[in-house]
């Protein structure tokens, strides 16, 4: 069964802390994505990666960075957490498809609270 | 601005009734997808319909796509309490961009 695993379901951090959100997929998918989800706003794309060591900015990359050193792992980094980054973070993966995302497989989400 | 917008924002029905959710979008698309999300969980893919398709079925789900009106609908027939969830449409325009709407919250009363 396909699986996308996010390492932390709930995190509480303080303003200014560095935060790592880890995501691992076991489907050998080329594409991986980080979204944040806020009430009334749907999902917004932060960063995506279509290959190892490749990364592209999404719609809201400010305040975030990513790392993809291995095909199965895509990490989201908040260099200095701020309260407006309190949100649900969702990782997803998909099979490579000619510049299309295709069907996305999501993890269970990481709910981050920044105090 | 959001590409896809669902309507209604919330829907409450009795078990056994049909549930219809609509999605409108603004620009040309490659495909449109519907996802489901149970409270506090990740999204689960339900169905994908390509821009050259007009209707697609999967079990109790029926999706239509009208590219001339830039709209889609998701019909869940004979709803069950377990269908209670939020439903999102997502439009793909190419370049790895899949844009999600804000979702419809469906509540099915037993």
Coordinates of C-alpha atoms in Angstrom, one line a residue:
Chain A
X1 CA 0.0 0.0 0.0
X2 CA 1.3 3.4 -0.9
X3 CA 2.5 5.5 2.0
X4 CA 3.6 9.0 2.7
X5 CA 4.8 9.5 6.2
X6 CA 5.2 12.8 8.0
X7 CA 7.4 12.4 11.1
X8 CA 5.5 14.6 13.5
X9 CA 1.7 15.0 13.7
X10 CA 1.8 17.8 16.2
X11 CA 4.5 20.3 17.1
X12 CA 4.7 23.3 19.3
X13 CA 7.6 25.7 18.8
X14 CA 8.6 29.1 20.0
X15 CA 9.0 32.1 17.7
X16 CA 12.5 32.2 16.3
X17 CA 13.1 28.5 16.5
X18 CA 14.3 26.5 13.6
X19 CA 11.8 23.8 12.6
X20 CA 12.3 20.7 10.5
X21 CA 9.3 18.8 9.0
X22 CA 10.2 15.5 7.5
X23 CA 8.4 13.6 4.9
X24 CA 9.2 10.1 3.5
X25 CA 7.4 8.2 0.7
X26 CA 7.8 4.6 -0.2
X27 CA 6.4 4.7 -3.7
X28 CA 9.5 5.7 -5.6
X29 CA 7.8 8.8 -6.7
X30 CA 9.8 11.5 -8.5
X31 CA 7.6 14.4 -7.4
X32 CA 7.2 15.7 -3.9
X33 CA 5.3 18.7 -2.6
X34 CA 4.8 20.7 0.6
X35 CA 1.5 22.5 1.1
X36 CA 0.1 24.4 4.0
X37 CA -3.6 24.4 4.8
X38 CA -5.4 27.2 6.5
X39 CA -9.2 27.5 7.1
X40 CA -11.0 29.2 4.2
X41 CA -7.8 29.2 2.1
X42 CA -7.6 25.7 0.9
X43 CA -4.1 24.2 0.3
X44 CA -1.3 26.5 -0.9
X45 CA 1.9 25.2 -2.4
X46 CA 5.1 26.1 -0.6
X47 CA 7.7 24.2 -2.5
X48 CA 8.0 21.2 -4.8
X49 CA 10.7 18.9 -6.1
X50 CA 10.6 16.9 -9.3
X51 CA 13.9 15.1 -8.8
X52 CA 16.6 14.6 -6.2
X53 CA 18.4 17.8 -5.3
X54 CA 15.9 19.8 -7.4
X55 CA 13.5 22.2 -5.8
X56 CA 11.1 24.8 -7.1
X57 CA 9.2 27.6 -5.4
X58 CA 5.5 27.3 -5.1
X59 CA 3.1 30.1 -4.4
X60 CA 4.1 31.0 -0.8
X61 CA 7.8 30.1 -0.4
X62 CA 8.8 33.1 1.8
X63 CA 10.1 32.0 5.2
X64 CA 10.6 28.4 4.1
X65 CA 13.3 26.3 2.5
X66 CA 13.4 22.6 1.5
X67 CA 15.9 19.8 1.1
X68 CA 15.8 16.7 -1.0
X69 CA 19.0 14.7 -0.7
X70 CA 17.3 11.4 -1.3
X71 CA 14.5 10.5 -3.6
X72 CA 12.2 9.3 -0.8
X73 CA 12.7 12.2 1.6
X74 CA 11.6 15.8 1.3
X75 CA 12.1 18.1 4.2
X76 CA 10.6 21.5 4.9
X77 CA 12.6 23.9 7.0
X78 CA 11.4 27.0 8.8
X79 CA 14.6 28.9 9.5
X80 CA 13.1 31.2 12.1
X81 CA 9.5 30.2 13.0
X82 CA 6.9 33.0 13.3
X83 CA 3.4 32.9 14.6
X84 CA 1.9 33.4 11.1
X85 CA 3.4 30.0 10.2
X86 CA 1.1 28.3 12.6
X87 CA -0.8 25.9 10.3
X88 CA -1.4 22.4 9.1
X89 CA 1.5 21.3 6.8
X90 CA 0.8 18.5 4.2
X91 CA 3.4 16.6 2.3
X92 CA 2.4 14.9 -1.0
X93 CA 4.0 12.9 -3.7
X94 CA 3.2 11.9 -7.2
X95 CA 4.6 9.9 -10.2
X96 CA 6.5 11.9 -12.8
X97 CA 4.2 12.9 -15.7
X98 CA 5.4 15.4 -18.3
X99 CA 5.2 18.4 -16.1
X100 CA 1.9 17.4 -14.6
X101 CA 1.3 16.7 -11.0
X102 CA -1.3 13.9 -11.5
X103 CA -2.8 12.1 -8.6
X104 CA -1.3 13.3 -5.3
X105 CA -0.7 11.0 -2.4
X106 CA -0.8 12.9 0.9
X107 CA 0.6 12.3 4.3
X108 CA -1.5 12.7 7.5
X109 CA -0.3 16.2 8.0
X110 CA 1.8 18.0 10.7
X111 CA 0.0 20.6 12.8
X112 CA 2.5 23.2 13.8
X113 CA 1.8 25.8 16.5
X114 CA 4.2 28.6 16.9
X115 CA 4.0 30.5 20.2
Chain B
X1 CA -6.5 34.3 -6.1
X2 CA -8.0 30.8 -5.9
X3 CA -8.4 28.9 -9.2
X4 CA -11.1 26.6 -7.9
X5 CA -14.0 27.6 -5.7
X6 CA -16.4 25.0 -4.3
X7 CA -20.1 25.6 -3.7
X8 CA -21.7 25.2 -1.2
X9 CA -19.2 25.8 1.6
X10 CA -21.2 23.5 3.8
X11 CA -23.8 20.8 3.2
X12 CA -25.9 18.8 5.6
X13 CA -28.0 15.9 4.4
X14 CA -29.7 12.7 5.7
X15 CA -28.1 9.3 5.2
X16 CA -29.4 7.9 1.9
X17 CA -29.7 11.2 0.2
X18 CA -27.5 12.3 -2.7
X19 CA -24.9 15.0 -2.2
X20 CA -23.9 17.4 -4.9
X21 CA -20.9 19.7 -4.7
X22 CA -19.8 22.2 -7.4
X23 CA -16.5 23.6 -8.4
X24 CA -15.8 26.6 -10.6
X25 CA -12.5 27.6 -11.9
X26 CA -11.0 30.5 -13.9
X27 CA -8.4 29.3 -16.5
X28 CA -7.9 26.5 -18.9
X29 CA -7.0 23.2 -17.2
X30 CA -5.3 19.9 -18.0
X31 CA -7.3 18.0 -15.5
X32 CA -9.5 18.4 -12.5
X33 CA -9.4 16.2 -9.4
X34 CA -11.6 15.7 -6.3
X35 CA -10.1 14.9 -3.0
X36 CA -11.6 14.0 0.4
X37 CA -10.3 15.0 3.8
X38 CA -11.5 13.6 7.1
X39 CA -11.1 16.0 10.0
X40 CA -7.5 16.5 11.0
X41 CA -6.2 14.1 8.4
X42 CA -4.5 14.2 5.0
X43 CA -6.3 14.3 1.7
X44 CA -7.3 11.2 -0.2
X45 CA -7.6 11.3 -4.0
X46 CA -11.1 10.4 -5.2
X47 CA -11.2 10.9 -9.0
X48 CA -9.4 12.6 -11.8
X49 CA -11.2 13.9 -14.9
X50 CA -9.2 15.1 -17.9
X51 CA -10.1 18.2 -19.8
X52 CA -11.3 16.2 -22.8
X53 CA -13.7 14.1 -20.7
X54 CA -17.2 15.1 -19.7
X55 CA -18.2 12.5 -17.1
X56 CA -16.5 9.9 -15.0
X57 CA -17.8 7.4 -12.4
X58 CA -16.2 5.6 -9.5
X59 CA -18.4 3.5 -7.3
X60 CA -21.0 5.9 -5.7
X61 CA -19.1 9.0 -7.2
X62 CA -20.0 10.7 -10.4
X63 CA -18.0 13.7 -11.6
X64 CA -18.9 15.9 -14.5
X65 CA -16.8 18.5 -16.2
X66 CA -18.0 21.4 -18.4
X67 CA -15.0 23.2 -19.8
X68 CA -17.2 25.8 -21.6
X69 CA -18.6 26.9 -18.2
X70 CA -15.4 26.1 -16.4
X71 CA -17.2 24.1 -13.8
X72 CA -17.3 20.6 -12.4
X73 CA -19.7 18.8 -10.0
X74 CA -19.2 15.8 -7.7
X75 CA -22.2 13.7 -6.9
X76 CA -22.2 11.2 -4.1
X77 CA -25.2 8.9 -4.3
X78 CA -26.8 7.1 -1.4
X79 CA -24.7 9.0 1.1
X80 CA -23.6 7.3 4.3
X81 CA -22.5 8.8 7.7
X82 CA -19.0 7.7 6.8
X83 CA -19.0 10.2 3.9
X84 CA -18.9 13.1 6.4
X85 CA -15.7 14.9 5.4
X86 CA -14.5 18.0 3.5
X87 CA -14.3 17.7 -0.3
X88 CA -11.8 19.7 -2.4
X89 CA -11.6 20.2 -6.1
X90 CA -8.1 20.7 -7.5
X91 CA -7.3 22.0 -11.0
X92 CA -4.1 21.3 -12.8
X93 CA -2.9 23.8 -15.3
X94 CA 0.6 22.3 -16.0
X95 CA 4.0 23.1 -14.6
X96 CA 3.4 21.0 -11.5
X97 CA 0.8 23.5 -10.3
X98 CA -2.3 21.9 -8.7
X99 CA -4.5 24.5 -7.2
X100 CA -7.0 23.6 -4.5
X101 CA -10.2 25.3 -3.6
X102 CA -11.3 26.0 0.0
X103 CA -13.5 22.9 0.1
X104 CA -17.1 21.9 0.9
X105 CA -17.8 20.5 4.3
X106 CA -20.3 17.6 4.0
X107 CA -22.2 16.4 7.0
X108 CA -24.3 13.2 6.6
X109 CA -26.7 12.6 9.4
X110 CA -27.4 9.0 10.4

